[in-house]
Short mmCIF file of C-alpha atoms in Angstrom, two decimals:
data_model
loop_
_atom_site.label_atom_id
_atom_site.label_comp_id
_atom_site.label_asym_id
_atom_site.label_seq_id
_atom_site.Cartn_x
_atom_site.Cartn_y
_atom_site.Cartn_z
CA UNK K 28 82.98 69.26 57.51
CA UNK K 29 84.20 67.10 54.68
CA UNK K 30 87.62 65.63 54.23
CA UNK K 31 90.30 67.62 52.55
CA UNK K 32 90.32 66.17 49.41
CA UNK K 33 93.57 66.63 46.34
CA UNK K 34 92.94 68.76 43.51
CA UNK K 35 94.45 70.01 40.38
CA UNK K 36 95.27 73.64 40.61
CA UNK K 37 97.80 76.31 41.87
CA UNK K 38 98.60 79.13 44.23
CA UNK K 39 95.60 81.40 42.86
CA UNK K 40 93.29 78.78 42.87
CA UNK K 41 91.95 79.94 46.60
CA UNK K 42 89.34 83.22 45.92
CA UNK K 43 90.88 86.11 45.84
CA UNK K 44 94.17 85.60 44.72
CA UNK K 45 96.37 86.51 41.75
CA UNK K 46 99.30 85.76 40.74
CA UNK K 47 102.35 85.82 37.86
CA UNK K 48 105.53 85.53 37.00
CA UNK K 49 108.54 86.65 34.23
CA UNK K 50 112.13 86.70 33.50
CA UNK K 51 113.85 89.93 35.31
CA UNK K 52 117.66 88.76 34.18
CA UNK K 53 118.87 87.82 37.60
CA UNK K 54 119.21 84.03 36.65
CA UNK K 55 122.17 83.81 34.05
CA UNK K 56 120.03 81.08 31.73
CA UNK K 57 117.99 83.73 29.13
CA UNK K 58 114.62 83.79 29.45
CA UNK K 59 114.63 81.76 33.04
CA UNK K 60 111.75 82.31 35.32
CA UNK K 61 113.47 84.37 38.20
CA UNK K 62 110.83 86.93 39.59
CA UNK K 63 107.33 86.31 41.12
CA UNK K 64 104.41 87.98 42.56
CA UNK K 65 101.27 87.22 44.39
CA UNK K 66 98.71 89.40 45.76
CA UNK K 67 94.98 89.16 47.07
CA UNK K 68 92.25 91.13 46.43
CA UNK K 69 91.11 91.09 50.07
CA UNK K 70 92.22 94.26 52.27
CA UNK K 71 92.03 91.97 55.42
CA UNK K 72 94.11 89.22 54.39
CA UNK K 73 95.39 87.82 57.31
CA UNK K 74 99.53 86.62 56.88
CA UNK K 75 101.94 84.70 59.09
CA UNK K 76 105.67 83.63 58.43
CA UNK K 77 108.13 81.17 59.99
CA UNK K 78 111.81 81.46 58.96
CA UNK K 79 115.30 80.36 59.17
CA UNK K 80 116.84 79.97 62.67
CA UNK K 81 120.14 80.96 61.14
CA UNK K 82 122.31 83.71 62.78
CA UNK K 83 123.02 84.92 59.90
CA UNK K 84 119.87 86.21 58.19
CA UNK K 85 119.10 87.14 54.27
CA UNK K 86 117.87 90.45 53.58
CA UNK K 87 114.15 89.69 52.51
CA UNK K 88 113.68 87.93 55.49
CA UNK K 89 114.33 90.79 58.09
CA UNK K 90 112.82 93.02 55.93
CA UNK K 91 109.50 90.82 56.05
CA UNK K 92 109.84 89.91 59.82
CA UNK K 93 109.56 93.75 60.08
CA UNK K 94 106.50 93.84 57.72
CA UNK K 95 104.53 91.15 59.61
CA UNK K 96 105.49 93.13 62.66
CA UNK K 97 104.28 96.42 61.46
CA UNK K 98 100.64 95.43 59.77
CA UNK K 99 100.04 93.21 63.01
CA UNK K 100 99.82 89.52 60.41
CA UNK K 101 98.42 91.46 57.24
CA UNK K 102 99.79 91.38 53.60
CA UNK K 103 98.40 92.21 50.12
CA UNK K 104 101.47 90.77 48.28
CA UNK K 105 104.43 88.77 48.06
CA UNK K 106 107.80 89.02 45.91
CA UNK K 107 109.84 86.71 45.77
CA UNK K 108 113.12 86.24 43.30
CA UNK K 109 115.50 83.13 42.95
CA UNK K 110 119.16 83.48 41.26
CA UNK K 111 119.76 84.96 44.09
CA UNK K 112 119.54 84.78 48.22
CA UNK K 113 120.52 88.94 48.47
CA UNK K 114 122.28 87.12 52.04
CA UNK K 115 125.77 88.51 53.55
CA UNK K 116 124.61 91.42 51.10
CA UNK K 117 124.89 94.09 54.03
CA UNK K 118 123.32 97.57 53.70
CA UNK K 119 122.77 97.64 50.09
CA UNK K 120 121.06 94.31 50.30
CA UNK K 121 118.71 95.63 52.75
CA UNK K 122 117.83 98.57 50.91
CA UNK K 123 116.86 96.25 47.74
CA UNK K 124 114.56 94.56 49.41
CA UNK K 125 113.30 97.56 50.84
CA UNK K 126 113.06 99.31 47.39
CA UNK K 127 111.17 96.09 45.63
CA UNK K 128 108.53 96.49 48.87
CA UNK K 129 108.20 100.13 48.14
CA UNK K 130 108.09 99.47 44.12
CA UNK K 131 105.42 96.20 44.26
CA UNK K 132 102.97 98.44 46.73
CA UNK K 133 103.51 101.80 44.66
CA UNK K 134 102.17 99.14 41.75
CA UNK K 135 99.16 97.64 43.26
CA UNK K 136 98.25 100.59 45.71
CA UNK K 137 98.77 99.48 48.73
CA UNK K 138 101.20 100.05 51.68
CA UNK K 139 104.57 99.19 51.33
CA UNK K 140 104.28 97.31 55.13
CA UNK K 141 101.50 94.96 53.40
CA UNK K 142 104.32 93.71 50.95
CA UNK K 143 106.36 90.64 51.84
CA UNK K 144 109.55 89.54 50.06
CA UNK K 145 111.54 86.59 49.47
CA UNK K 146 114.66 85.49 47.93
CA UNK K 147 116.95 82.34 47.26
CA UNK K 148 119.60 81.86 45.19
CA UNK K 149 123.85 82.33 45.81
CA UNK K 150 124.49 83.95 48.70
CA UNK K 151 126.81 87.32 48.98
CA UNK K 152 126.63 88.15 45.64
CA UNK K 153 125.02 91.94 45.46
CA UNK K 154 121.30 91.57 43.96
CA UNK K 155 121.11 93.75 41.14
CA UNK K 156 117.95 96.19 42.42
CA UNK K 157 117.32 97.79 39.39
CA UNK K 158 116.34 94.26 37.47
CA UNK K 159 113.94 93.67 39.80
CA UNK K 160 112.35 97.67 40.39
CA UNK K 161 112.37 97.44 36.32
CA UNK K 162 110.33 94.16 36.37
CA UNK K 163 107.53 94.94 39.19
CA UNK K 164 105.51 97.54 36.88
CA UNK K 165 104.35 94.53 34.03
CA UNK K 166 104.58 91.97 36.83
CA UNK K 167 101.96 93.82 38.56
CA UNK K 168 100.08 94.12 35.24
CA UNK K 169 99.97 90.80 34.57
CA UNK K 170 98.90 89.36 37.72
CA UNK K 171 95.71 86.40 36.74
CA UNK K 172 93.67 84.26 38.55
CA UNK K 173 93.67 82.04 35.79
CA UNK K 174 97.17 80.04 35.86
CA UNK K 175 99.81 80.73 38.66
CA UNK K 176 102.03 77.37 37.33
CA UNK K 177 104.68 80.01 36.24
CA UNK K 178 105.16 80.97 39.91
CA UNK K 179 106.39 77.28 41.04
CA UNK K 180 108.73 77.46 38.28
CA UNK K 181 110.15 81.40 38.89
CA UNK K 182 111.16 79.82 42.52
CA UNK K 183 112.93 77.05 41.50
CA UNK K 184 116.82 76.60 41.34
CA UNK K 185 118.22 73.85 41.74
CA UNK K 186 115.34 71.76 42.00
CA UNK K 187 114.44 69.45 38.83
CA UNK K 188 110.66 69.86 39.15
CA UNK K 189 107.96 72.42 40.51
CA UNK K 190 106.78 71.49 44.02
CA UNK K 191 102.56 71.80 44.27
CA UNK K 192 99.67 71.35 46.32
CA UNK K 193 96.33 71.88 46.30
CA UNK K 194 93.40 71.41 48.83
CA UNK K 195 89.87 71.28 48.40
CA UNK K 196 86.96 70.69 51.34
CA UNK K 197 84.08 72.52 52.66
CA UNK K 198 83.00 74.00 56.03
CA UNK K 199 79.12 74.70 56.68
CA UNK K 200 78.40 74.85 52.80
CA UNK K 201 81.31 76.78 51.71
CA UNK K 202 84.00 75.31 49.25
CA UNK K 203 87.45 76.07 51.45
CA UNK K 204 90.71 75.48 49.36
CA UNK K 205 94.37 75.35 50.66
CA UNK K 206 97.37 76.04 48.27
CA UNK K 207 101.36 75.56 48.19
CA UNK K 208 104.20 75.83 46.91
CA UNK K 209 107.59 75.19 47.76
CA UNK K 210 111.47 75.31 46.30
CA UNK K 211 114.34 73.08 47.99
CA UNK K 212 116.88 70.71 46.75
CA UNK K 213 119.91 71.62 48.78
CA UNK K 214 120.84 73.49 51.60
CA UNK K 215 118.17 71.57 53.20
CA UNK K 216 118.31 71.57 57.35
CA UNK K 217 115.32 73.45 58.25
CA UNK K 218 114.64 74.24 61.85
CA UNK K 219 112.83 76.79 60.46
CA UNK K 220 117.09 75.36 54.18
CA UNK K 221 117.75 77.49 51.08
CA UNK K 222 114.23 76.39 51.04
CA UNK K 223 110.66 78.66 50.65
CA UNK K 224 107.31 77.71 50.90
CA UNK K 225 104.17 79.86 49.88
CA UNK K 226 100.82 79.20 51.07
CA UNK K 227 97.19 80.57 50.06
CA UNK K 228 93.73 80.03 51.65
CA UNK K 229 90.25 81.46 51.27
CA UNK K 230 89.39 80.78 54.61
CA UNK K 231 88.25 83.61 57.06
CA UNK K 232 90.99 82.92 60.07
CA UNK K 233 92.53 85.63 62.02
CA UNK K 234 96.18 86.52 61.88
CA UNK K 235 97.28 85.02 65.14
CA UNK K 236 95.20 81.68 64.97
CA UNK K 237 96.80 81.32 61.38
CA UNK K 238 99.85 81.64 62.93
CA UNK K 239 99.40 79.50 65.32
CA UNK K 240 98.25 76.74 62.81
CA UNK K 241 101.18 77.63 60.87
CA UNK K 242 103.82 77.10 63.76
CA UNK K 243 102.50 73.32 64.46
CA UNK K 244 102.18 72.39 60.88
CA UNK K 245 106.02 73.26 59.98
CA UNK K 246 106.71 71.77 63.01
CA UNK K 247 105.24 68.41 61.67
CA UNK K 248 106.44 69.00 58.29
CA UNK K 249 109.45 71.33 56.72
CA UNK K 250 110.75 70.66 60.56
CA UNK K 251 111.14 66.75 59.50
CA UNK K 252 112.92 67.37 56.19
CA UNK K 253 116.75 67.04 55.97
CA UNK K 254 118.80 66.75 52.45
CA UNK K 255 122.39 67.27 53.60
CA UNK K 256 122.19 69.11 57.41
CA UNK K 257 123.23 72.90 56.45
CA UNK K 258 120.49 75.23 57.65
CA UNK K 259 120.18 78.49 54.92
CA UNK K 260 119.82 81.92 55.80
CA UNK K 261 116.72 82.23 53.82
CA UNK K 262 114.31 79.68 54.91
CA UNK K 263 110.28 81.11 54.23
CA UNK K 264 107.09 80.09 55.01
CA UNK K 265 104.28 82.39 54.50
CA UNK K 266 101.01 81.74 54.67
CA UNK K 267 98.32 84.42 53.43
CA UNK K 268 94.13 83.85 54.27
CA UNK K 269 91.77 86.16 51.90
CA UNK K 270 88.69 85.33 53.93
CA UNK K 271 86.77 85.21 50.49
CA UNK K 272 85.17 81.85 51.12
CA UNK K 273 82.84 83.42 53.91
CA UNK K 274 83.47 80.06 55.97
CA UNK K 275 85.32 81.33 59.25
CA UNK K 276 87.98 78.92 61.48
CA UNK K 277 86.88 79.82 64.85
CA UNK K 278 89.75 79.19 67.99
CA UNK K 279 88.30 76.80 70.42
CA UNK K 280 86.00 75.37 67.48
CA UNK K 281 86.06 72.18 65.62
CA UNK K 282 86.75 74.21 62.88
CA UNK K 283 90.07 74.68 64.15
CA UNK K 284 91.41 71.68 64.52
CA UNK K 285 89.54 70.76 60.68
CA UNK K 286 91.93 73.17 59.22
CA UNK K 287 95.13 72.24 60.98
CA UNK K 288 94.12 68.97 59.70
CA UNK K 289 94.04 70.50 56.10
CA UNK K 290 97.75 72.30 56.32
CA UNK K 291 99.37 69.25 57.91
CA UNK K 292 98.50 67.76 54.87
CA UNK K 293 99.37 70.56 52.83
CA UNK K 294 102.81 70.86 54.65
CA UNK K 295 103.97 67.19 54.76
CA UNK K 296 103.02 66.87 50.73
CA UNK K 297 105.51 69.51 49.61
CA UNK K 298 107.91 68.41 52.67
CA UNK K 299 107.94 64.92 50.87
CA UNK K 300 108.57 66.63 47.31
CA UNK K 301 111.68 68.48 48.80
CA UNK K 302 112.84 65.42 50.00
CA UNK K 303 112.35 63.77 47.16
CA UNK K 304 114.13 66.21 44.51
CA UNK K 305 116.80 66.65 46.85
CA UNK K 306 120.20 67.40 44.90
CA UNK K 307 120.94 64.14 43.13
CA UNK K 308 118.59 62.44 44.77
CA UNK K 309 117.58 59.20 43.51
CA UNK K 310 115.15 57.61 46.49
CA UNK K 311 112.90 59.04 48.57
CA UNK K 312 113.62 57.97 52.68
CA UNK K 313 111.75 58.14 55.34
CA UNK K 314 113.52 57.59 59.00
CA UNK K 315 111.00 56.28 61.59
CA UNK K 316 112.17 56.18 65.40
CA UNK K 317 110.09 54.08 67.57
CA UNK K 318 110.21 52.84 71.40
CA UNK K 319 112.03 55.71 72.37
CA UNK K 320 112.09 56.75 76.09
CA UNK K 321 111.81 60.88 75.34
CA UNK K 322 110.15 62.24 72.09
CA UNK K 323 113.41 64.06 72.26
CA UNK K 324 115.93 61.04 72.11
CA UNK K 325 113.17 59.92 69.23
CA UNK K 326 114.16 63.14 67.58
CA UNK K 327 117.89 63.33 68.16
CA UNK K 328 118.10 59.49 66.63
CA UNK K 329 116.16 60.37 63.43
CA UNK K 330 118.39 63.35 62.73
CA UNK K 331 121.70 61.85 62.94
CA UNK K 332 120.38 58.91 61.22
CA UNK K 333 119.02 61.00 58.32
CA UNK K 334 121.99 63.36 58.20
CA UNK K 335 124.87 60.42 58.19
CA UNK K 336 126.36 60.66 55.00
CA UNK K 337 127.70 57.14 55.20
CA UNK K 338 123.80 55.86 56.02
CA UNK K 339 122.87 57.78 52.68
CA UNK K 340 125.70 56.90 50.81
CA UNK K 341 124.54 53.12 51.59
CA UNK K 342 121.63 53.58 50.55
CA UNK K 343 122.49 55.20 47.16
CA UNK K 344 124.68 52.06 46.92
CA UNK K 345 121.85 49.55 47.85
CA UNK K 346 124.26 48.38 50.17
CA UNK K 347 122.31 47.25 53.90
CA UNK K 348 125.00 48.14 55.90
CA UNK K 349 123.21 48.62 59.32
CA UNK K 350 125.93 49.33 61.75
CA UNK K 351 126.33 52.64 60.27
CA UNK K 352 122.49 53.17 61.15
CA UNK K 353 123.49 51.66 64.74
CA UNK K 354 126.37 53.68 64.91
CA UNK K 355 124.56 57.21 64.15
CA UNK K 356 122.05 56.16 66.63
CA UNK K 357 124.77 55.90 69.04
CA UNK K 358 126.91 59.22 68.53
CA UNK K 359 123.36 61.20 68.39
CA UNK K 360 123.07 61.60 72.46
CA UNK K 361 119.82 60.15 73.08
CA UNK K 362 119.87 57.61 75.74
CA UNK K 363 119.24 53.32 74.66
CA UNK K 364 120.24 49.81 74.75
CA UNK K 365 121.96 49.01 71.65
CA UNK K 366 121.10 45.14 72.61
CA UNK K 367 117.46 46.15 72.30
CA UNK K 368 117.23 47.62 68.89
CA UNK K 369 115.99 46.28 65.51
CA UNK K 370 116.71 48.17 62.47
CA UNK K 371 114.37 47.89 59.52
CA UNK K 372 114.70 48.17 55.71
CA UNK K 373 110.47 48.69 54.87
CA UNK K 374 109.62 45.08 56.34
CA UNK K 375 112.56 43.62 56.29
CA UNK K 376 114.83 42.99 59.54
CA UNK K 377 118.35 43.80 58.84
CA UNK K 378 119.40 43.89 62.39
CA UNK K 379 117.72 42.33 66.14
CA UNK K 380 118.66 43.30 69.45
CA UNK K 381 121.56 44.98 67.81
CA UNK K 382 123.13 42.23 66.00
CA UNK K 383 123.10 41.04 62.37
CA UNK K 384 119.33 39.15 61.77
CA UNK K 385 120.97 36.99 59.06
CA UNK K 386 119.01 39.05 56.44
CA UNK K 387 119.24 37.80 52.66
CA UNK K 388 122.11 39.87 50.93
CA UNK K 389 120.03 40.04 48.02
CA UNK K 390 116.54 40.62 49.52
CA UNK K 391 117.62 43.79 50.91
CA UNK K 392 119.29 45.33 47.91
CA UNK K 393 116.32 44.80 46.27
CA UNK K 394 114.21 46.87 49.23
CA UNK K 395 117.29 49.52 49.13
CA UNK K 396 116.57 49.70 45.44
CA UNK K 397 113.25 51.14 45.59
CA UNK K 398 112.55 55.29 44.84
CA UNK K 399 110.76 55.50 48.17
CA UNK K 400 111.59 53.47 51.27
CA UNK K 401 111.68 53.56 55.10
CA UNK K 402 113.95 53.13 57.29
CA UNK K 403 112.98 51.92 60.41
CA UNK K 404 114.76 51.73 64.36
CA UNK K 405 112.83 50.13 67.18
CA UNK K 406 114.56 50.86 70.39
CA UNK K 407 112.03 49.27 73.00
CA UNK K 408 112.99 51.82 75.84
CA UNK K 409 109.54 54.10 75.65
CA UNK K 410 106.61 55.06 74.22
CA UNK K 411 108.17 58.28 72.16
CA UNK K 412 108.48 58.16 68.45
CA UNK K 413 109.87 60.62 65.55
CA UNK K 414 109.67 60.77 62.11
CA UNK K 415 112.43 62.39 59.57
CA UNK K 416 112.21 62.64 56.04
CA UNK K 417 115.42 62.50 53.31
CA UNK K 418 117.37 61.60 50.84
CA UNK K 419 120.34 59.52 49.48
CA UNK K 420 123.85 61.09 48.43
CA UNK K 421 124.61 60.31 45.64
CA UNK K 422 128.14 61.60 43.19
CA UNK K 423 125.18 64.16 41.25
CA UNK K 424 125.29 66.11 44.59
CA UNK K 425 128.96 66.46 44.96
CA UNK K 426 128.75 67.69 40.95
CA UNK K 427 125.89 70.22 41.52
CA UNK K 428 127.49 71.59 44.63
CA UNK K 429 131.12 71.72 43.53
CA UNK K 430 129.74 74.54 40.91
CA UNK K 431 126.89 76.08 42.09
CA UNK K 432 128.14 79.38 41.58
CA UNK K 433 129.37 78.89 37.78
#
């Protein structure tokens, strides 16, 4: 089994998939990307989801909790629209959803059960249904293996960039390839923010070990990822197998653990591009807890460092203020020594055994100035560590938030 190995391409580029996108009219920019679709070939495409822990719970997603239910882990398409989340949309939010199912299988021939849908965009605004029913027909029509780039762009909102990856490696001969893609820049809290994340293999793996595979590999990834702490009611990740490549991932094999390997990768590529394009971000951060005494307090640390907005207004400011680092460590409720820890800008010491380590002023705004940097608490208590990935604040996000729905 060969390394998994970066390539150009998109989410068709796994056998068996197509893929396309157009402009239904539910985004108010003309001629804005805004309605997607992807399907396989393969009748035994094996699916599995993770979504948003919210109470309060968007349309699509209940609608393809129920699907994944109902075809015990198999799908022949996915939907998906952004302009809107159709969340706090009540019955006749439901019933869209429902309707774009029916619509997308009466299009390819299929069962409406084997159709999973998606959504993000403002939440409870009504979701105009007959855009989208008017939309599926030529979407269907249009569906290539050829270029699915459109797609990334059709889920945006208010990200600044398309969010890709793609996979290549090979199992006894045959050529395997993983695919993603993934919309977030706000609203960004996952524990599985409004954030979506679509996934395509052509590896032969059965519904419940993809599952399974899936579960551990958000957990590593989308999991770690905080922009500003508010959980959506929309949060999607599906991942869909053809089986085309004839190379099977066995439970209990080597295989197994090859292809976990594979969507880790996968996973923690577009988690870092969320990050990274979070709303006004400038820098990329990544919050490292070591020495903890319970992966847990590692955890709880991490978080409340990552989700301080005085830590990430420092560091928009380049200004190495480490006792507000200290002090989210403190108020998180994980158990330490404050005289123990050392606090880390990349390798520079900005704090030891919890007191100032007569850092250069000027040396560490130049380490806070960098796009990507990390952010680093030893506590010395234990052997448990964490890792979160995020952002800075800076005055774009209070402007893009302020009138999001204008």
């Amino acid at each position: 089994m060969q390394k998994w190995q970066a390539i150009d391409g998109h989410l068709a580029t796994p056998q068996g998939f197509r893929a396309a996108a157009t402009a239904a009219g539910i985004k108010k920019a003309a001629g804005a990307l805004d309605l997607a679709m992807v399907a396989s070939e393969s009748a035994r495409t094996s699916a599995a989801g993770m979504f948003t822990t919210n109470l309060v719970v968007a349309a699509p997603v209940e609608v393809s909790r129920r699907h994944l239910e109902e075809s015990h882990g198999r799908c022949r398409a996915l939907v998906v629209n952004s302009g809107n989340a159709n969340a706090c949309t009540g019955h006749p939010g439901l019933r869209t959803a429902e309707e774009t199912a029916r619509a997308t299988a009466k299009a390819l021939s299929i069962e409406p059960r084997d159709v999973l849908v998606a959504s993000t965009g403002v939440i409870g605004v009504p979701l105009k249904s007959e855009l989208i029913l008017k939309a599926i027909p030529g979407l269907a029509r249009s569906l290539s293996a050829e270029d699915a780039s459109p797609v990334a762009r059709a889920i945006m909102t208010t990200d600044t960039f398309p969010k890709c990856c793609v996979l290549r490696s090979e199992l006894k001969g045959h050529a395997i390839h993983l695919a993603g893609i993934a919309k977030g820049a706000g609203m960004i809290h996952p524990r599985m923010a409004t954030m979506l994340c679509f996934i395509t293999t052509d590896a032969a793996i059965g519904p419940r070990t993809l599952e399974q595979i899936l579960r551990s590999a958000v957990e590593g990834s989308f999991n770690c990822l905080t922009v500003d702490g508010d959980t959506s009611t929309n949060d999607t990740v599906l991942a869909l197998a053809s089986g085309l490549s004839s190379a099977a991932v066995v439970p209990g094999d080597e295989s197994r653990a090859w292809f976990q390997a594979g969507l880790d990768e996968l996973c923690q590529t577009l988690a870092r591009m969320i990050a990274r394009d979070g709303e006004g971000a400038k820098k990329l951060v990544t919050v490292e807890v070591t020495g903890a005494r319970t992966p847990s307090d590692a955890d709880r640390i991490a978080r409340a460092i990552a989700n301080s907005p005085l830590v990430k207004t420092a560091i928009a400011g380049s200004d190495p203020n480490w006792g507000r680092i200290l002090c989210a460590a403190g108020y998180s409720g994980a158990k330490f020594d404050p005289y123990k820890v050392d606090v880390y800008i990349n390798a520079l010491a900005l704090c030891r055994k919890g007191l100032d380590a007569g850092f250069d002023e000027a040396a560490a705004k130049k380490e806070l100035g960098q796009k990507e940097l990390i952010l680093r608490v030893e506590l010395h208590e234990g052997p448990a560590n964490a890792r979160i990935w995020t952002c800075d604040f800076t005055r774009d996000y209070i402007d893009i938030n302020a009138s999001y729905r204008t």
